[in-house]
Amino acid sequence: MTGEEREALEAAIPLLRDASVLTRLGRGVPNGLAGHVLAVGIDIAADDAVELLLPDRMTPRPPPAEGDAPALLRAAEQLLAQLWSAARDRRFGDLCDEVSELVAEAAGHAVG
């Protein structure tokens, strides 16, 4: 993995983690079981992204104070799509597909 690919992946992971926290708080998606299931899916995508990096590279971040989960998911999706198009590594493509599905699911549950 190149340095640029690593940086893009490292930037996407906190977006996914923040989106999960905001989903659990009901920011941009409804509270309840549907939101919780979506948050678990986001956590799984973030874990998959972390597995592509060395485990000691990431440090925990506090929950975000602002924003909503769907916006953070879209930002992560954009970063991963750029990474996928540049690297053409199937691992990135799988992760990008996983996050794209979460974006679609979050959009279906969006609170406006």
XYZ file of N, CA, C and O in Angstrom:
448
model
N 0.855 -1.163 0.000
C 0.000 0.000 0.000
C 0.904 1.229 0.000
O 1.851 1.307 0.767
N 0.586 2.167 -0.877
C 1.393 3.385 -0.953
C 1.047 4.317 0.206
O 0.017 4.155 0.878
N 1.890 5.305 0.409
C 1.636 6.295 1.453
C 0.342 7.058 1.220
O -0.410 7.338 2.159
N 0.060 7.381 -0.035
C -1.171 8.091 -0.372
C -2.402 7.238 -0.078
O -3.410 7.728 0.440
N -2.324 5.962 -0.407
C -3.437 5.056 -0.135
C -3.664 4.930 1.367
O -4.801 4.960 1.841
N -2.571 4.814 2.109
C -2.665 4.712 3.571
C -3.308 5.968 4.150
O -4.192 5.888 5.006
N -2.894 7.136 3.679
C -3.455 8.393 4.189
C -4.948 8.490 3.911
O -5.720 8.914 4.768
N -5.367 8.092 2.714
C -6.791 8.142 2.378
C -7.593 7.187 3.261
O -8.672 7.537 3.761
N -7.063 6.000 3.473
C -7.744 5.031 4.320
C -7.794 5.520 5.763
O -8.830 5.414 6.432
N -6.692 6.087 6.245
C -6.663 6.625 7.599
C -7.651 7.786 7.763
O -8.202 7.981 8.842
N -7.888 8.539 6.713
C -8.856 9.639 6.779
C -10.294 9.113 6.776
O -11.176 9.705 7.402
N -10.537 8.010 6.090
C -11.893 7.458 6.006
C -12.319 6.792 7.316
O -13.491 6.854 7.691
N -11.398 6.181 8.020
C -11.749 5.436 9.229
C -12.377 6.327 10.295
O -13.442 5.983 10.833
N -11.805 7.488 10.626
C -12.467 8.332 11.625
C -13.840 8.824 11.168
O -14.746 8.980 11.994
N -14.009 9.044 9.875
C -15.328 9.440 9.373
C -16.351 8.337 9.640
O -17.481 8.603 10.066
N -15.949 7.102 9.395
C -16.841 5.977 9.660
C -17.131 5.851 11.157
O -18.280 5.650 11.561
N -16.106 5.975 11.977
C -16.303 5.878 13.435
C -17.245 6.984 13.925
O -18.147 6.738 14.726
N -17.023 8.208 13.440
C -17.881 9.325 13.838
C -19.315 9.108 13.355
O -20.273 9.395 14.079
N -19.468 8.590 12.147
C -20.808 8.317 11.623
C -21.529 7.292 12.492
O -22.728 7.412 12.747
N -20.794 6.309 12.979
C -21.387 5.302 13.851
C -21.871 5.933 15.157
O -22.989 5.670 15.610
N -21.042 6.763 15.754
C -21.427 7.433 17.007
C -22.665 8.301 16.785
O -23.625 8.259 17.562
N -22.653 9.081 15.709
C -23.788 9.967 15.440
C -25.053 9.172 15.121
O -26.157 9.607 15.452
N -24.891 8.017 14.491
C -26.048 7.160 14.225
C -26.655 6.684 15.530
O -27.868 6.697 15.717
N -25.807 6.285 16.467
C -26.305 5.842 17.774
C -26.992 6.986 18.525
O -27.886 6.749 19.328
N -26.554 8.208 18.283
C -27.167 9.379 18.920
C -28.419 9.847 18.175
O -29.087 10.773 18.614
N -28.696 9.240 17.033
C -29.878 9.606 16.264
C -29.719 10.872 15.456
O -30.699 11.494 15.075
N -28.491 11.265 15.154
C -28.256 12.478 14.363
C -28.292 12.146 12.878
O -27.368 11.566 12.326
N -29.384 12.515 12.241
C -29.528 12.294 10.811
C -30.223 10.995 10.462
O -30.558 10.770 9.314
N -30.411 10.127 11.437
C -31.131 8.868 11.244
C -32.024 8.664 12.472
O -31.767 9.230 13.532
N -33.057 7.849 12.354
C -33.949 7.664 13.494
C -33.297 6.852 14.605
O -32.431 6.021 14.345
N -33.733 7.110 15.828
C -33.309 6.273 16.951
C -34.003 4.929 16.835
O -34.919 4.756 16.053
N -33.584 3.992 17.623
C -34.250 2.700 17.648
C -33.439 1.622 16.971
O -32.253 1.791 16.668
N -34.109 0.516 16.725
C -33.444 -0.666 16.201
C -32.810 -0.428 14.837
O -31.671 -0.831 14.601
N -33.515 0.249 13.930
C -32.959 0.488 12.591
C -31.669 1.292 12.673
O -30.685 0.979 11.992
N -31.641 2.309 13.509
C -30.423 3.105 13.685
C -29.301 2.302 14.299
O -28.140 2.433 13.913
N -29.650 1.450 15.269
C -28.626 0.627 15.918
C -28.020 -0.372 14.932
O -26.807 -0.555 14.892
N -28.859 -0.998 14.132
C -28.367 -1.952 13.137
C -27.460 -1.240 12.131
O -26.400 -1.748 11.758
N -27.866 -0.051 11.707
C -27.035 0.731 10.790
C -25.692 1.059 11.444
O -24.641 0.925 10.814
N -25.698 1.460 12.716
C -24.452 1.784 13.420
C -23.526 0.570 13.492
O -22.309 0.701 13.314
N -24.088 -0.593 13.723
C -23.273 -1.821 13.765
C -22.645 -2.068 12.392
O -21.468 -2.417 12.289
N -23.413 -1.878 11.336
C -22.880 -2.035 9.987
C -21.746 -1.066 9.707
O -20.739 -1.420 9.087
N -21.903 0.171 10.187
C -20.848 1.174 10.007
C -19.600 0.753 10.773
O -18.476 0.863 10.265
N -19.784 0.254 12.001
C -18.641 -0.223 12.789
C -17.907 -1.359 12.075
O -16.676 -1.418 12.079
N -18.650 -2.247 11.467
C -18.029 -3.363 10.745
C -17.212 -2.834 9.570
O -16.081 -3.282 9.335
N -17.751 -1.864 8.848
C -17.009 -1.275 7.729
C -15.732 -0.603 8.232
O -14.665 -0.732 7.617
N -15.824 0.097 9.350
C -14.639 0.749 9.920
C -13.607 -0.300 10.344
O -12.408 -0.128 10.106
N -14.078 -1.380 10.955
C -13.166 -2.456 11.350
C -12.490 -3.081 10.133
O -11.301 -3.401 10.169
N -13.249 -3.251 9.056
C -12.666 -3.791 7.830
C -11.574 -2.866 7.298
O -10.531 -3.323 6.824
N -11.820 -1.561 7.384
C -10.820 -0.597 6.927
C -9.568 -0.651 7.806
O -8.447 -0.603 7.305
N -9.774 -0.776 9.108
C -8.641 -0.847 10.038
C -7.799 -2.086 9.754
O -6.567 -2.038 9.827
N -8.452 -3.188 9.395
C -7.713 -4.420 9.108
C -6.755 -4.257 7.932
O -5.786 -5.002 7.823
N -7.029 -3.291 7.072
C -6.128 -3.041 5.945
C -4.875 -2.283 6.381
O -3.915 -2.188 5.636
N -4.914 -1.732 7.570
C -3.766 -0.997 8.107
C -3.110 -1.797 9.220
O -3.685 -2.751 9.740
N -1.950 -1.383 9.616
C -1.335 -1.982 10.800
C -2.160 -1.572 12.012
O -2.540 -0.412 12.145
N -2.455 -2.499 12.913
C -3.339 -2.192 14.034
C -2.852 -1.048 14.926
O -3.646 -0.347 15.512
N -1.565 -0.838 15.006
C -1.058 0.192 15.922
C -1.033 1.588 15.294
O -0.582 2.541 15.919
N -1.498 1.723 14.076
C -1.466 3.026 13.395
C -2.616 3.943 13.802
O -2.520 5.146 13.681
N -3.742 3.384 14.206
C -4.913 4.193 14.503
C -5.024 4.461 16.002
O -4.755 3.599 16.815
N -5.422 5.659 16.343
C -5.664 6.009 17.732
C -7.140 6.360 17.892
O -7.744 6.943 16.989
N -7.738 6.020 19.018
C -9.154 6.331 19.210
C -9.398 7.831 19.220
O -8.545 8.600 19.663
N -10.533 8.237 18.720
C -10.920 9.649 18.714
C -12.173 9.813 19.547
O -12.999 8.918 19.602
N -12.334 10.980 20.162
C -13.570 11.216 20.910
C -14.740 11.364 19.947
O -14.548 11.650 18.763
N -15.958 11.182 20.442
C -17.114 11.344 19.568
C -17.188 12.766 19.009
O -16.775 13.720 19.675
N -17.700 12.927 17.808
C -17.802 14.257 17.209
C -18.864 15.096 17.910
O -19.826 14.556 18.447
N -18.671 16.374 17.891
C -19.635 17.274 18.518
C -20.684 17.743 17.525
O -21.770 18.130 17.903
N -20.363 17.747 16.257
C -21.254 18.305 15.239
C -21.429 17.317 14.091
O -20.667 16.386 13.936
N -22.413 17.585 13.253
C -22.596 16.814 12.032
C -23.667 15.765 12.171
O -24.332 15.663 13.195
N -23.829 14.994 11.116
C -24.773 13.887 11.152
C -24.150 12.680 10.464
O -23.230 12.801 9.666
N -24.676 11.524 10.800
C -24.104 10.272 10.316
C -24.116 10.160 8.792
O -23.097 9.794 8.203
N -25.231 10.467 8.118
C -25.218 10.322 6.658
C -24.151 11.176 5.970
O -23.512 10.724 5.021
N -23.920 12.389 6.474
C -22.900 13.254 5.856
C -21.506 12.656 6.030
O -20.694 12.671 5.095
N -21.224 12.116 7.200
C -19.911 11.503 7.420
C -19.743 10.238 6.589
O -18.658 9.971 6.065
N -20.808 9.468 6.452
C -20.735 8.277 5.601
C -20.455 8.655 4.154
O -19.643 8.022 3.483
N -21.123 9.715 3.657
C -20.875 10.152 2.277
C -19.432 10.611 2.105
O -18.797 10.329 1.086
N -18.883 11.310 3.112
C -17.495 11.763 3.035
C -16.539 10.568 2.987
O -15.588 10.543 2.196
N -16.801 9.563 3.823
C -15.968 8.355 3.815
C -16.097 7.637 2.480
O -15.104 7.158 1.921
N -17.319 7.574 1.954
C -17.553 6.924 0.668
C -16.751 7.610 -0.436
O -16.127 6.945 -1.276
N -16.723 8.932 -0.438
C -15.975 9.669 -1.459
C -14.480 9.389 -1.362
O -13.811 9.164 -2.377
N -13.949 9.408 -0.144
C -12.519 9.099 0.031
C -12.196 7.691 -0.453
O -11.200 7.473 -1.147
N -13.028 6.735 -0.079
C -12.767 5.352 -0.470
C -12.932 5.153 -1.971
O -12.191 4.380 -2.577
N -13.869 5.854 -2.588
C -14.037 5.752 -4.043
C -12.805 6.284 -4.762
O -12.358 5.702 -5.762
N -12.245 7.373 -4.258
C -11.018 7.909 -4.849
C -9.875 6.915 -4.679
O -9.088 6.690 -5.609
N -9.788 6.328 -3.515
C -8.745 5.332 -3.247
C -8.917 4.127 -4.168
O -7.957 3.643 -4.768
N -10.130 3.651 -4.328
C -10.427 2.510 -5.183
C -10.068 2.817 -6.629
O -9.455 2.007 -7.313
N -10.424 4.001 -7.112
C -10.151 4.325 -8.515
C -8.655 4.492 -8.772
O -8.175 4.181 -9.854
N -7.919 4.953 -7.770
C -6.475 5.144 -7.940
C -5.708 3.830 -7.773
O -4.789 3.544 -8.539
N -6.087 3.028 -6.801
C -5.313 1.830 -6.461
C -5.769 0.582 -7.208
O -4.966 -0.288 -7.509
N -7.056 0.481 -7.475
C -7.637 -0.700 -8.119
C -7.298 -1.983 -7.365
O -7.154 -3.043 -7.956
N -7.171 -1.852 -6.054
C -6.945 -3.001 -5.184
C -8.323 -3.502 -4.748
O -9.118 -2.738 -4.206
N -8.617 -4.754 -4.976
C -9.954 -5.300 -4.702
C -10.384 -5.090 -3.252
O -11.560 -4.931 -2.971
N -9.436 -5.087 -2.322
C -9.794 -4.854 -0.917
C -10.462 -3.500 -0.762
O -11.429 -3.357 -0.028
N -9.926 -2.494 -1.456
C -10.515 -1.156 -1.374
C -11.880 -1.134 -2.064
O -12.796 -0.460 -1.618
N -12.001 -1.869 -3.143
C -13.283 -1.940 -3.841
C -14.357 -2.571 -2.975
O -15.492 -2.079 -2.930
N -14.012 -3.643 -2.277
C -14.971 -4.297 -1.381
C -15.397 -3.349 -0.265
O -16.580 -3.260 0.069
N -14.436 -2.653 0.320
C -14.746 -1.707 1.384
C -15.597 -0.556 0.857
O -16.561 -0.137 1.491
N -15.276 -0.071 -0.327
C -16.042 1.006 -0.945
C -17.484 0.554 -1.174
O -18.435 1.299 -0.896
N -17.667 -0.661 -1.669
C -19.009 -1.198 -1.884
C -19.780 -1.301 -0.568
O -20.966 -0.967 -0.501
N -19.095 -1.745 0.475
C -19.718 -1.892 1.783
C -20.198 -0.532 2.311
O -21.328 -0.399 2.780
N -19.351 0.480 2.189
C -19.719 1.817 2.665
C -20.812 2.422 1.785
O -21.729 3.078 2.284
N -20.777 2.167 0.481
C -21.835 2.661 -0.410
C -23.193 2.099 -0.017
O -24.207 2.813 -0.040
N -23.227 0.824 0.352
C -24.477 0.221 0.818
C -24.954 0.891 2.106
O -26.154 1.116 2.291
N -24.019 1.218 2.996
C -24.391 1.896 4.241
C -24.913 3.303 3.965
O -25.844 3.761 4.621
N -24.312 3.994 2.992
C -24.786 5.331 2.614
C -26.229 5.240 2.136
O -27.088 6.037 2.536
N -26.512 4.252 1.290
C -27.874 4.079 0.771
C -28.846 3.756 1.908
O -29.957 4.285 1.963
N -28.416 2.905 2.832
C -29.273 2.559 3.957
C -29.518 3.767 4.851
O -30.642 4.021 5.278
N -28.477 4.544 5.114
C -28.634 5.739 5.951
C -29.557 6.744 5.276
O -30.373 7.392 5.923
N -29.450 6.873 3.968
C -30.318 7.795 3.227
C -31.779 7.363 3.347
O -32.672 8.197 3.433
N -32.004 6.068 3.387
C -33.355 5.553 3.539
C -33.935 5.799 4.905
O -35.148 5.801 5.091
N -33.065 6.027 5.902
C -33.501 6.270 7.276
C -33.306 7.722 7.686
O -33.531 8.055 8.846
N -32.867 8.558 6.762
C -32.519 9.944 7.110
C -33.695 10.680 7.730
O -34.844 10.523 7.330
N -33.345 11.472 8.725
C -34.319 12.340 9.376
C -34.061 13.735 8.855
O -32.952 14.249 8.943
N -35.053 14.359 8.286
C -34.825 15.649 7.668
C -35.375 16.738 8.439
O -35.297 17.854 8.436
